[in-house]
mmCIF file of C-alpha atoms and ligand atoms in Angstrom:
data_model
loop_
_atom_site.group_PDB
_atom_site.id
_atom_site.type_symbol
_atom_site.label_atom_id
_atom_site.label_comp_id
_atom_site.label_asym_id
_atom_site.label_seq_id
_atom_site.Cartn_x
_atom_site.Cartn_y
_atom_site.Cartn_z
ATOM 1 C CA MET A 1 -38.381 -16.428 -21.296
ATOM 2 C CA LYS A 2 -38.854 -15.079 -24.831
ATOM 3 C CA LYS A 3 -36.696 -17.055 -27.246
ATOM 4 C CA ILE A 4 -34.275 -15.351 -29.626
ATOM 5 C CA LYS A 5 -35.465 -15.816 -33.218
ATOM 6 C CA ILE A 6 -32.629 -16.713 -35.569
ATOM 7 C CA ALA A 7 -32.535 -16.782 -39.366
ATOM 8 C CA VAL A 8 -29.759 -18.446 -41.339
ATOM 9 C CA VAL A 9 -28.819 -16.835 -44.658
ATOM 10 C CA GLY A 10 -26.964 -19.275 -46.930
ATOM 11 C CA VAL A 11 -27.802 -22.851 -45.979
ATOM 12 C CA GLY A 12 -24.874 -24.651 -47.617
ATOM 13 C CA SER A 13 -22.301 -26.961 -46.034
ATOM 14 C CA ILE A 14 -21.143 -24.930 -43.018
ATOM 15 C CA SER A 15 -24.618 -23.718 -42.080
ATOM 16 C CA GLY A 16 -25.149 -27.236 -40.693
ATOM 17 C CA MET A 17 -22.715 -26.446 -37.859
ATOM 18 C CA HIS A 18 -24.564 -23.217 -37.000
ATOM 19 C CA ILE A 19 -27.952 -24.943 -37.174
ATOM 20 C CA LYS A 20 -26.852 -27.879 -35.005
ATOM 21 C CA SER A 21 -25.480 -25.502 -32.385
ATOM 22 C CA TYR A 22 -28.575 -23.252 -32.371
ATOM 23 C CA LEU A 23 -30.824 -26.307 -32.027
ATOM 24 C CA ALA A 24 -28.882 -27.306 -28.916
ATOM 25 C CA ASP A 25 -29.443 -23.895 -27.288
ATOM 26 C CA GLU A 26 -32.713 -23.572 -25.361
ATOM 27 C CA ARG A 27 -32.596 -19.781 -25.511
ATOM 28 C CA VAL A 28 -32.982 -19.835 -29.298
ATOM 29 C CA GLU A 29 -35.753 -20.522 -31.803
ATOM 30 C CA LEU A 30 -34.434 -21.448 -35.243
ATOM 31 C CA TYR A 31 -36.927 -19.381 -37.181
ATOM 32 C CA ALA A 32 -36.215 -19.030 -40.903
ATOM 33 C CA PHE A 33 -33.837 -20.023 -43.717
ATOM 34 C CA CYS A 34 -32.814 -18.062 -46.791
ATOM 35 C CA ASP A 35 -30.824 -19.280 -49.800
ATOM 36 C CA ILE A 36 -30.752 -18.236 -53.451
ATOM 37 C CA ASN A 37 -30.539 -21.940 -54.348
ATOM 38 C CA GLU A 38 -34.168 -23.036 -54.125
ATOM 39 C CA GLU A 39 -33.438 -26.748 -54.246
ATOM 40 C CA ARG A 40 -30.944 -26.554 -51.393
ATOM 41 C CA LEU A 41 -33.304 -24.314 -49.404
ATOM 42 C CA LYS A 42 -36.124 -26.849 -49.722
ATOM 43 C CA TYR A 43 -33.812 -29.706 -48.749
ATOM 44 C CA MET A 44 -32.563 -27.895 -45.625
ATOM 45 C CA GLY A 45 -36.097 -26.778 -44.683
ATOM 46 C CA GLU A 46 -37.307 -30.375 -44.801
ATOM 47 C CA LYS A 47 -34.227 -31.678 -42.987
ATOM 48 C CA TYR A 48 -34.632 -29.316 -40.030
ATOM 49 C CA GLY A 49 -38.410 -28.786 -40.084
ATOM 50 C CA ILE A 50 -38.167 -25.082 -40.938
ATOM 51 C CA THR A 51 -41.150 -23.795 -42.908
ATOM 52 C CA ARG A 52 -40.301 -20.084 -43.233
ATOM 53 C CA LEU A 53 -38.159 -20.356 -46.360
ATOM 54 C CA TYR A 54 -37.028 -17.452 -48.569
ATOM 55 C CA THR A 55 -34.875 -17.104 -51.677
ATOM 56 C CA ASP A 56 -34.437 -13.376 -51.085
ATOM 57 C CA GLU A 57 -33.053 -11.910 -47.863
ATOM 58 C CA ALA A 58 -34.808 -8.517 -48.265
ATOM 59 C CA GLU A 59 -38.120 -10.306 -48.677
ATOM 60 C CA MET A 60 -37.464 -12.419 -45.569
ATOM 61 C CA LEU A 61 -36.524 -9.401 -43.432
ATOM 62 C CA ALA A 62 -39.606 -7.498 -44.575
ATOM 63 C CA ALA A 63 -41.937 -10.458 -44.006
ATOM 64 C CA LEU A 64 -40.504 -11.453 -40.619
ATOM 65 C CA PRO A 65 -39.689 -8.289 -38.625
ATOM 66 C CA GLU A 66 -39.698 -10.416 -35.448
ATOM 67 C CA ILE A 67 -36.309 -11.983 -36.372
ATOM 68 C CA ASP A 68 -33.705 -10.968 -33.760
ATOM 69 C CA ALA A 69 -30.468 -12.157 -35.321
ATOM 70 C CA VAL A 70 -29.006 -13.635 -38.493
ATOM 71 C CA SER A 71 -26.182 -16.080 -39.200
ATOM 72 C CA VAL A 72 -24.615 -15.203 -42.570
ATOM 73 C CA CYS A 73 -23.205 -18.398 -44.113
ATOM 74 C CA THR A 74 -23.140 -17.423 -47.797
ATOM 75 C CA TRP A 75 -20.085 -17.471 -50.040
ATOM 76 C CA ASN A 76 -17.615 -14.707 -49.191
ATOM 77 C CA SER A 77 -18.616 -11.979 -51.677
ATOM 78 C CA ALA A 78 -22.189 -12.031 -50.304
ATOM 79 C CA HIS A 79 -21.069 -11.543 -46.675
ATOM 80 C CA ALA A 80 -21.005 -7.729 -46.923
ATOM 81 C CA PRO A 81 -24.351 -7.159 -48.706
ATOM 82 C CA CYS A 82 -26.201 -9.781 -46.634
ATOM 83 C CA THR A 83 -24.703 -8.569 -43.330
ATOM 84 C CA ILE A 84 -25.292 -4.870 -44.014
ATOM 85 C CA MET A 85 -28.889 -5.567 -45.072
ATOM 86 C CA ALA A 86 -29.567 -7.470 -41.838
ATOM 87 C CA LEU A 87 -27.886 -4.817 -39.656
ATOM 88 C CA ASN A 88 -29.832 -2.036 -41.373
ATOM 89 C CA ALA A 89 -33.012 -4.006 -40.654
ATOM 90 C CA GLY A 90 -32.049 -3.906 -36.955
ATOM 91 C CA LYS A 91 -30.764 -7.487 -36.601
ATOM 92 C CA HIS A 92 -27.633 -8.707 -34.820
ATOM 93 C CA VAL A 93 -25.327 -10.689 -37.110
ATOM 94 C CA LEU A 94 -22.883 -13.562 -36.823
ATOM 95 C CA CYS A 95 -20.983 -13.523 -40.118
ATOM 96 C CA GLU A 96 -18.825 -16.444 -41.245
ATOM 97 C CA LYS A 97 -15.128 -15.916 -41.934
ATOM 98 C CA PRO A 98 -13.551 -14.269 -43.863
ATOM 99 C CA MET A 99 -15.448 -11.128 -42.905
ATOM 100 C CA ALA A 100 -15.460 -9.944 -46.547
ATOM 101 C CA THR A 101 -13.388 -10.122 -49.724
ATOM 102 C CA ASN A 102 -11.770 -6.700 -49.266
ATOM 103 C CA VAL A 103 -11.055 -4.077 -46.592
ATOM 104 C CA GLU A 104 -13.607 -1.520 -47.843
ATOM 105 C CA ASP A 105 -16.509 -3.990 -47.516
ATOM 106 C CA ALA A 106 -15.324 -5.075 -44.064
ATOM 107 C CA GLU A 107 -15.159 -1.439 -42.912
ATOM 108 C CA ALA A 108 -18.655 -0.780 -44.310
ATOM 109 C CA MET A 109 -19.970 -3.797 -42.353
ATOM 110 C CA MET A 110 -18.408 -2.550 -39.123
ATOM 111 C CA ALA A 111 -19.807 0.957 -39.762
ATOM 112 C CA ALA A 112 -23.305 -0.499 -40.323
ATOM 113 C CA ALA A 113 -23.099 -2.348 -36.995
ATOM 114 C CA LYS A 114 -22.082 0.841 -35.196
ATOM 115 C CA ALA A 115 -24.718 2.999 -36.960
ATOM 116 C CA ASN A 116 -27.491 0.552 -36.016
ATOM 117 C CA ASN A 117 -26.080 -0.203 -32.570
ATOM 118 C CA LYS A 118 -26.163 -3.948 -33.281
ATOM 119 C CA LEU A 119 -23.655 -6.725 -32.635
ATOM 120 C CA LEU A 120 -21.554 -7.931 -35.537
ATOM 121 C CA MET A 121 -19.556 -11.002 -34.551
ATOM 122 C CA ILE A 122 -17.163 -12.729 -36.982
ATOM 123 C CA GLY A 123 -17.023 -16.538 -37.191
ATOM 124 C CA PHE A 124 -13.461 -16.970 -35.951
ATOM 125 C CA VAL A 125 -14.341 -20.435 -34.693
ATOM 126 C CA ARG A 126 -10.732 -21.417 -33.951
ATOM 127 C CA ARG A 127 -10.748 -18.917 -31.064
ATOM 128 C CA PHE A 128 -13.269 -21.208 -29.378
ATOM 129 C CA GLY A 129 -11.208 -24.403 -29.775
ATOM 130 C CA ARG A 130 -9.991 -26.401 -26.784
ATOM 131 C CA ASP A 131 -6.436 -26.020 -28.097
ATOM 132 C CA ALA A 132 -6.812 -22.216 -28.122
ATOM 133 C CA ASP A 133 -8.142 -22.232 -24.541
ATOM 134 C CA THR A 134 -5.239 -24.428 -23.418
ATOM 135 C CA VAL A 135 -2.537 -22.344 -25.089
ATOM 136 C CA LEU A 136 -4.078 -19.084 -23.883
ATOM 137 C CA ASP A 137 -4.010 -20.504 -20.357
ATOM 138 C CA LEU A 138 -0.311 -21.428 -20.744
ATOM 139 C CA ILE A 139 0.524 -17.975 -22.114
ATOM 140 C CA GLU A 140 -1.409 -16.143 -19.405
ATOM 141 C CA ASN A 141 0.437 -18.131 -16.762
ATOM 142 C CA GLY A 142 3.828 -17.231 -18.247
ATOM 143 C CA ASN A 143 4.708 -20.735 -19.457
ATOM 144 C CA LEU A 144 5.892 -19.554 -22.875
ATOM 145 C CA GLY A 145 7.566 -16.288 -21.913
ATOM 146 C CA GLU A 146 8.050 -13.748 -24.705
ATOM 147 C CA ILE A 147 6.756 -15.224 -27.980
ATOM 148 C CA TYR A 148 8.901 -13.992 -30.862
ATOM 149 C CA TYR A 149 8.184 -16.423 -33.705
ATOM 150 C CA ALA A 150 5.153 -18.383 -34.903
ATOM 151 C CA LYS A 151 4.399 -20.768 -37.741
ATOM 152 C CA ALA A 152 0.961 -21.462 -39.182
ATOM 153 C CA GLN A 153 0.533 -24.212 -41.739
ATOM 154 C CA ASN A 154 -2.595 -25.610 -43.326
ATOM 155 C CA ILE A 155 -1.236 -27.733 -46.116
ATOM 156 C CA ARG A 156 -3.731 -29.725 -48.149
ATOM 157 C CA ARG A 157 -2.565 -32.009 -50.923
ATOM 158 C CA ASN A 158 -5.955 -32.296 -52.646
ATOM 159 C CA GLY A 159 -8.256 -29.979 -50.708
ATOM 160 C CA ALA A 160 -9.853 -27.376 -52.960
ATOM 161 C CA PRO A 161 -13.554 -27.537 -51.972
ATOM 162 C CA GLY A 162 -14.770 -26.725 -55.531
ATOM 163 C CA GLY A 163 -17.796 -24.575 -56.373
ATOM 164 C CA TRP A 164 -17.277 -20.887 -55.585
ATOM 165 C CA PHE A 165 -14.129 -21.476 -53.451
ATOM 166 C CA GLY A 166 -11.834 -21.204 -56.514
ATOM 167 C CA ASP A 167 -13.848 -18.434 -58.200
ATOM 168 C CA LYS A 168 -12.098 -15.234 -57.112
ATOM 169 C CA SER A 169 -15.141 -13.057 -57.866
ATOM 170 C CA ARG A 170 -17.042 -14.915 -55.116
ATOM 171 C CA SER A 171 -14.263 -16.070 -52.758
ATOM 172 C CA GLY A 172 -11.792 -13.173 -52.932
ATOM 173 C CA GLY A 173 -8.913 -15.681 -53.096
ATOM 174 C CA GLY A 174 -7.827 -19.265 -52.470
ATOM 175 C CA PRO A 175 -6.322 -21.012 -49.426
ATOM 176 C CA LEU A 176 -4.907 -17.791 -47.962
ATOM 177 C CA ILE A 177 -8.288 -16.134 -47.496
ATOM 178 C CA ASP A 178 -10.113 -19.401 -46.791
ATOM 179 C CA LEU A 179 -7.715 -21.242 -44.449
ATOM 180 C CA GLY A 180 -5.137 -18.557 -43.676
ATOM 181 C CA VAL A 181 -7.791 -16.313 -42.167
ATOM 182 C CA HIS A 182 -8.301 -18.870 -39.352
ATOM 183 C CA SER A 183 -4.603 -19.470 -38.689
ATOM 184 C CA ILE A 184 -3.446 -15.854 -38.868
ATOM 185 C CA ASP A 185 -6.359 -14.765 -36.694
ATOM 186 C CA LEU A 186 -5.654 -17.442 -34.096
ATOM 187 C CA VAL A 187 -1.951 -16.563 -33.843
ATOM 188 C CA ARG A 188 -2.816 -12.858 -33.533
ATOM 189 C CA TYR A 189 -5.453 -13.672 -30.894
ATOM 190 C CA LEU A 190 -3.042 -15.804 -28.841
ATOM 191 C CA LEU A 191 -0.357 -13.114 -29.073
ATOM 192 C CA GLY A 192 -2.738 -10.539 -27.548
ATOM 193 C CA LYS A 193 -3.912 -9.057 -30.864
ATOM 194 C CA PRO A 194 -0.807 -7.065 -31.897
ATOM 195 C CA ARG A 195 -1.163 -4.913 -35.029
ATOM 196 C CA ALA A 196 0.601 -6.210 -38.163
ATOM 197 C CA VAL A 197 3.111 -3.680 -39.511
ATOM 198 C CA SER A 198 4.408 -5.371 -42.666
ATOM 199 C CA VAL A 199 3.975 -8.499 -44.778
ATOM 200 C CA TYR A 200 5.866 -10.282 -47.504
ATOM 201 C CA GLY A 201 3.843 -12.794 -49.489
ATOM 202 C CA SER A 202 3.877 -15.066 -52.506
ATOM 203 C CA ALA A 203 1.066 -16.921 -54.234
ATOM 204 C CA PHE A 204 1.083 -19.623 -56.902
ATOM 205 C CA THR A 205 -1.567 -21.035 -59.224
ATOM 206 C CA LYS A 206 -0.007 -24.222 -60.530
ATOM 207 C CA LEU A 207 -2.259 -27.220 -59.825
ATOM 208 C CA GLY A 208 -5.739 -25.636 -59.713
ATOM 209 C CA ASN A 209 -8.511 -27.532 -57.961
ATOM 210 C CA ARG A 210 -7.352 -30.999 -59.149
ATOM 211 C CA SER A 211 -10.869 -31.946 -60.211
ATOM 212 C CA ASP A 212 -9.254 -34.531 -62.536
ATOM 213 C CA LEU A 213 -8.259 -36.666 -59.527
ATOM 214 C CA LYS A 214 -10.469 -39.624 -58.571
ATOM 215 C CA VAL A 215 -9.826 -39.129 -54.858
ATOM 216 C CA LYS A 216 -12.600 -37.795 -52.612
ATOM 217 C CA LYS A 217 -11.965 -34.381 -51.021
ATOM 218 C CA SER A 218 -12.275 -33.816 -47.301
ATOM 219 C CA TYR A 219 -14.635 -30.816 -47.650
ATOM 220 C CA THR A 220 -16.926 -29.931 -50.570
ATOM 221 C CA SER A 221 -19.009 -26.840 -51.265
ATOM 222 C CA VAL A 222 -22.658 -27.636 -52.060
ATOM 223 C CA SER A 223 -22.205 -25.572 -55.241
ATOM 224 C CA SER A 224 -19.361 -27.774 -56.532
ATOM 225 C CA LYS A 225 -19.848 -29.101 -60.056
ATOM 226 C CA GLY A 226 -16.400 -30.715 -60.232
ATOM 227 C CA ALA A 227 -14.576 -30.178 -63.529
ATOM 228 C CA CYS A 228 -16.870 -27.256 -64.536
ATOM 229 C CA ASP A 229 -15.892 -25.113 -61.547
ATOM 230 C CA VAL A 230 -13.986 -21.895 -62.244
ATOM 231 C CA TYR A 231 -10.519 -21.843 -60.667
ATOM 232 C CA ASP A 232 -8.682 -18.526 -60.881
ATOM 233 C CA CYS A 233 -7.264 -18.283 -57.327
ATOM 234 C CA GLU A 234 -3.898 -19.238 -55.866
ATOM 235 C CA ASP A 235 -3.493 -22.878 -54.847
ATOM 236 C CA LEU A 236 -0.483 -22.168 -52.578
ATOM 237 C CA ALA A 237 0.273 -19.017 -50.586
ATOM 238 C CA THR A 238 3.177 -18.265 -48.274
ATOM 239 C CA ALA A 239 3.825 -15.158 -46.190
ATOM 240 C CA MET A 240 5.823 -13.552 -43.424
ATOM 241 C CA VAL A 241 3.850 -11.211 -41.175
ATOM 242 C CA ARG A 242 5.712 -8.819 -38.859
ATOM 243 C CA PHE A 243 3.802 -7.527 -35.814
ATOM 244 C CA GLU A 244 4.308 -4.245 -33.949
ATOM 245 C CA ASN A 245 5.831 -6.079 -30.958
ATOM 246 C CA GLY A 246 8.591 -7.524 -33.181
ATOM 247 C CA ALA A 247 7.120 -11.036 -33.375
ATOM 248 C CA VAL A 248 7.078 -12.662 -36.814
ATOM 249 C CA LEU A 249 4.614 -15.210 -38.209
ATOM 250 C CA SER A 250 5.432 -17.533 -41.091
ATOM 251 C CA VAL A 251 2.363 -18.726 -43.038
ATOM 252 C CA GLU A 252 1.937 -21.607 -45.517
ATOM 253 C CA MET A 253 -1.519 -22.401 -46.895
ATOM 254 C CA SER A 254 -2.435 -24.723 -49.768
ATOM 255 C CA PHE A 255 -5.475 -26.263 -51.417
ATOM 256 C CA SER A 256 -3.324 -28.303 -53.809
ATOM 257 C CA LEU A 257 0.328 -29.228 -53.407
ATOM 258 C CA ASN A 258 2.508 -32.201 -54.317
ATOM 259 C CA VAL A 259 3.427 -32.843 -50.709
ATOM 260 C CA GLY A 260 3.843 -36.075 -48.741
ATOM 261 C CA LYS A 261 2.628 -34.923 -45.341
ATOM 262 C CA THR A 262 -0.462 -32.759 -45.033
ATOM 263 C CA GLU A 263 -0.486 -30.468 -42.044
ATOM 264 C CA ASN A 264 -2.850 -28.246 -40.084
ATOM 265 C CA SER A 265 -0.830 -26.838 -37.255
ATOM 266 C CA ILE A 266 0.138 -23.736 -35.376
ATOM 267 C CA GLN A 267 3.437 -23.389 -33.534
ATOM 268 C CA LEU A 268 4.400 -20.622 -31.151
ATOM 269 C CA PHE A 269 7.992 -20.186 -30.029
ATOM 270 C CA GLY A 270 8.642 -18.423 -26.723
ATOM 271 C CA VAL A 271 11.784 -17.888 -24.668
ATOM 272 C CA GLU A 272 10.541 -20.254 -21.923
ATOM 273 C CA SER A 273 8.934 -22.889 -24.137
ATOM 274 C CA GLY A 274 7.273 -23.517 -27.492
ATOM 275 C CA VAL A 275 3.905 -25.078 -28.294
ATOM 276 C CA HIS A 276 2.693 -27.183 -31.196
ATOM 277 C CA MET A 277 -1.084 -27.217 -31.751
ATOM 278 C CA GLU A 278 -2.346 -29.978 -33.990
ATOM 279 C CA ASN A 279 -4.236 -33.020 -32.722
ATOM 280 C CA GLU A 280 -3.164 -32.133 -29.202
ATOM 281 C CA VAL A 281 -1.128 -29.395 -27.543
ATOM 282 C CA GLN A 282 2.532 -30.269 -27.107
ATOM 283 C CA VAL A 283 4.981 -28.172 -25.126
ATOM 284 C CA PHE A 284 8.736 -28.095 -25.804
ATOM 285 C CA GLY A 285 10.920 -26.670 -23.086
ATOM 286 C CA GLN A 286 13.621 -27.689 -20.647
ATOM 287 C CA MET A 287 13.743 -29.263 -17.234
ATOM 288 C CA ASN A 288 16.702 -29.345 -14.885
ATOM 289 C CA GLY A 289 19.166 -28.900 -17.787
ATOM 290 C CA TYR A 290 17.445 -31.377 -20.097
ATOM 291 C CA LEU A 291 15.207 -30.766 -23.108
ATOM 292 C CA SER A 292 11.635 -31.728 -22.262
ATOM 293 C CA ASP A 293 8.765 -32.665 -24.583
ATOM 294 C CA THR A 294 5.347 -32.671 -22.917
ATOM 295 C CA SER A 295 2.077 -33.778 -24.469
ATOM 296 C CA LEU A 296 -0.951 -32.265 -22.783
ATOM 297 C CA GLY A 297 -3.148 -35.041 -24.208
ATOM 298 C CA ARG A 298 -5.880 -35.511 -26.782
ATOM 299 C CA SER A 299 -8.408 -33.603 -24.675
ATOM 300 C CA THR A 300 -6.484 -30.412 -25.547
ATOM 301 C CA GLY A 301 -6.778 -31.004 -29.319
ATOM 302 C CA LEU A 302 -9.192 -29.103 -31.548
ATOM 303 C CA ASP A 303 -12.709 -30.580 -31.674
ATOM 304 C CA VAL A 304 -14.476 -28.687 -34.462
ATOM 305 C CA ASP A 305 -18.038 -29.564 -33.371
ATOM 306 C CA ASP A 306 -17.291 -28.420 -29.837
ATOM 307 C CA ALA A 307 -15.695 -25.178 -31.093
ATOM 308 C CA PHE A 308 -18.766 -24.317 -33.206
ATOM 309 C CA MET A 309 -21.020 -25.082 -30.262
ATOM 310 C CA LYS A 310 -19.004 -22.699 -28.068
ATOM 311 C CA GLU A 311 -18.900 -20.017 -30.772
ATOM 312 C CA ILE A 312 -22.693 -20.044 -31.257
ATOM 313 C CA ASN A 313 -23.224 -20.272 -27.512
ATOM 314 C CA HIS A 314 -21.070 -17.166 -27.053
ATOM 315 C CA PHE A 315 -23.000 -15.293 -29.786
ATOM 316 C CA VAL A 316 -26.250 -16.091 -27.948
ATOM 317 C CA ASP A 317 -24.639 -15.075 -24.617
ATOM 318 C CA CYS A 318 -23.837 -11.687 -26.187
ATOM 319 C CA LEU A 319 -27.447 -11.329 -27.417
ATOM 320 C CA CYS A 320 -28.888 -12.240 -24.006
ATOM 321 C CA ASP A 321 -26.659 -9.889 -22.039
ATOM 322 C CA GLU A 322 -25.225 -6.837 -23.760
ATOM 323 C CA LYS A 323 -22.565 -6.575 -21.028
ATOM 324 C CA THR A 324 -20.919 -9.750 -22.399
ATOM 325 C CA VAL A 325 -17.725 -8.734 -24.215
ATOM 326 C CA CYS A 326 -17.732 -10.282 -27.696
ATOM 327 C CA ARG A 327 -14.721 -12.552 -28.193
ATOM 328 C CA ALA A 328 -14.696 -12.102 -31.989
ATOM 329 C CA PRO A 329 -15.726 -8.515 -32.732
ATOM 330 C CA ALA A 330 -15.972 -6.843 -36.151
ATOM 331 C CA GLU A 331 -12.749 -4.825 -35.704
ATOM 332 C CA ASP A 332 -10.738 -8.065 -35.593
ATOM 333 C CA GLY A 333 -12.354 -9.107 -38.893
ATOM 334 C CA VAL A 334 -11.336 -5.783 -40.436
ATOM 335 C CA GLU A 335 -7.738 -6.160 -39.170
ATOM 336 C CA LEU A 336 -7.557 -9.647 -40.707
ATOM 337 C CA MET A 337 -8.835 -8.305 -44.039
ATOM 338 C CA ARG A 338 -6.057 -5.674 -43.918
ATOM 339 C CA ILE A 339 -3.425 -8.396 -43.399
ATOM 340 C CA LEU A 340 -4.816 -10.754 -46.068
ATOM 341 C CA THR A 341 -5.184 -7.969 -48.644
ATOM 342 C CA ALA A 342 -1.625 -6.788 -47.974
ATOM 343 C CA ILE A 343 -0.299 -10.342 -48.488
ATOM 344 C CA TYR A 344 -2.079 -10.601 -51.857
ATOM 345 C CA LYS A 345 -0.719 -7.173 -52.784
ATOM 346 C CA SER A 346 2.817 -8.227 -51.829
ATOM 347 C CA ALA A 347 2.492 -11.433 -53.862
ATOM 348 C CA GLU A 348 1.459 -9.356 -56.855
ATOM 349 C CA CYS A 349 4.129 -6.655 -56.623
ATOM 350 C CA GLY A 350 6.930 -8.945 -55.428
ATOM 351 C CA HIS A 351 8.097 -6.954 -52.430
ATOM 352 C CA GLU A 352 7.232 -6.191 -48.807
ATOM 353 C CA VAL A 353 4.048 -4.218 -48.124
ATOM 354 C CA THR A 354 3.680 -2.061 -45.024
ATOM 355 C CA LEU A 355 0.345 -1.641 -43.258
HETATM 356 N N1 NAD B 1 -15.734 -21.483 -39.867
HETATM 357 C C1 NAD B 1 -15.293 -22.456 -40.654
HETATM 358 O O1 NAD B 1 -14.496 -23.288 -40.257
HETATM 359 C C2 NAD B 1 -15.842 -22.535 -42.054
HETATM 360 C C3 NAD B 1 -15.765 -23.745 -42.756
HETATM 361 C C4 NAD B 1 -16.284 -23.782 -44.037
HETATM 362 C C5 NAD B 1 -16.824 -22.641 -44.617
HETATM 363 N N2 NAD B 1 -16.849 -21.471 -43.913
HETATM 364 C C6 NAD B 1 -17.380 -20.224 -44.506
HETATM 365 O O2 NAD B 1 -18.794 -20.345 -44.600
HETATM 366 C C7 NAD B 1 -19.266 -19.713 -45.775
HETATM 367 C C8 NAD B 1 -20.072 -20.719 -46.591
HETATM 368 O O3 NAD B 1 -19.254 -21.807 -46.949
HETATM 369 P P1 NAD B 1 -19.903 -23.217 -47.378
HETATM 370 O O4 NAD B 1 -18.789 -24.183 -47.409
HETATM 371 O O5 NAD B 1 -21.086 -23.496 -46.557
HETATM 372 O O6 NAD B 1 -20.336 -22.883 -48.889
HETATM 373 P P2 NAD B 1 -21.513 -23.593 -49.704
HETATM 374 O O7 NAD B 1 -21.247 -23.312 -51.147
HETATM 375 O O8 NAD B 1 -21.654 -24.998 -49.284
HETATM 376 O O9 NAD B 1 -22.811 -22.776 -49.240
HETATM 377 C C9 NAD B 1 -22.990 -21.397 -49.482
HETATM 378 C C10 NAD B 1 -24.478 -21.150 -49.675
HETATM 379 O O10 NAD B 1 -24.716 -19.732 -49.726
HETATM 380 C C11 NAD B 1 -25.783 -19.516 -50.666
HETATM 381 N N3 NAD B 1 -25.795 -18.102 -51.054
HETATM 382 C C12 NAD B 1 -24.889 -17.421 -51.800
HETATM 383 N N4 NAD B 1 -25.246 -16.133 -51.912
HETATM 384 C C13 NAD B 1 -26.404 -15.966 -51.220
HETATM 385 C C14 NAD B 1 -27.252 -14.856 -50.958
HETATM 386 N N5 NAD B 1 -26.989 -13.648 -51.435
HETATM 387 N N6 NAD B 1 -28.354 -15.065 -50.201
HETATM 388 C C15 NAD B 1 -28.663 -16.302 -49.709
HETATM 389 N N7 NAD B 1 -27.882 -17.395 -49.940
HETATM 390 C C16 NAD B 1 -26.765 -17.233 -50.677
HETATM 391 C C17 NAD B 1 -25.460 -20.501 -51.793
HETATM 392 O O11 NAD B 1 -26.556 -20.732 -52.636
HETATM 393 C C18 NAD B 1 -25.016 -21.732 -50.995
HETATM 394 O O12 NAD B 1 -26.088 -22.607 -50.735
HETATM 395 C C19 NAD B 1 -18.034 -19.172 -46.485
HETATM 396 O O13 NAD B 1 -17.852 -17.820 -46.174
HETATM 397 C C20 NAD B 1 -16.882 -19.987 -45.915
HETATM 398 O O14 NAD B 1 -15.658 -19.290 -45.912
HETATM 399 C C21 NAD B 1 -16.391 -21.408 -42.638
#
């Protein structure tokens, strides 16, 4: 069988997860790397034995017309230009989250996919988590009943990744667009993808990226220079999102916060029971007139490596068989950009914004 030739554009920190997953898939040939940072490109080429290395995507696409698909793992502001260029060259694209830094770019990306009749999948990796599969199974079997309230929290005390992450011109925003995109998308996905009708948001820039602290961060951009990094994004964002079916989602996302307990959880509250997704899935309900707390065990918790493997595997499934329905299509990326942009707008104007 002819192998699918994949190029990775942007070979920074997260590209490692894409690369690892492609290397594990026999249907794929990891074919070329592209990065504007020549030193990083050389390092990644040597690490993975890739010799087709380019500092310019246009040059790579012109030189290697045999490429079938591209993973776009650049910083956020380059997602739209890099994705559109690949689609216009006739390649399928898996683009990292967030889809773009604004709605117009996201819509242009989706239009380019349609015009070229190519797949554009968005890297909503949390949809492929074991916790998501478990909760979806519970929901589909009626265990939660009507879900009317949800809470999504990703609270870091000292978790700004540095580099471009705090530079609004390249990231489009702070923890809301970086972490919130995952959480809001996952809640929307689990709820059956209802449309958001209004949002109320607030954003604060008080602590910055805390590059003065001596403590190691959990995740660092390869472009981080520490104290020299620009930081003009929010470091805490909160929001209420109201969906068309009446359900409401409360969101709290931080890179930096003087908080005792860090948190990365999603909670869904239904009339039959509620679930808490963190290191495992827990279910809170009632049994025979008593309140019951059930842990579904560690095997239902999110395993990031496994989720990336499943995400990439699904992308390749879609490329191998065009009848496969993509689980993270471009239109969901556009909808998320609409929600995120509306939250930033609400934070700026100080009142509710309707979508
Ligand atoms: N799915 C997830 O859980 C997850 C986790 C982390 C990051 N991400 C996303 O992945 C993307 C990359 O994040 P990262 O942490 O790897 O950042 P990073 O800074 O470590 O790497 C980004 C790389 O992109 C390169 N780049 C920028 N513009 C380019 C262009 N036009 N052409 C080629 N290369 C270019 C940079 O030189 C850099 O090497 C971001 O969009 C981020 O939001 C997703």
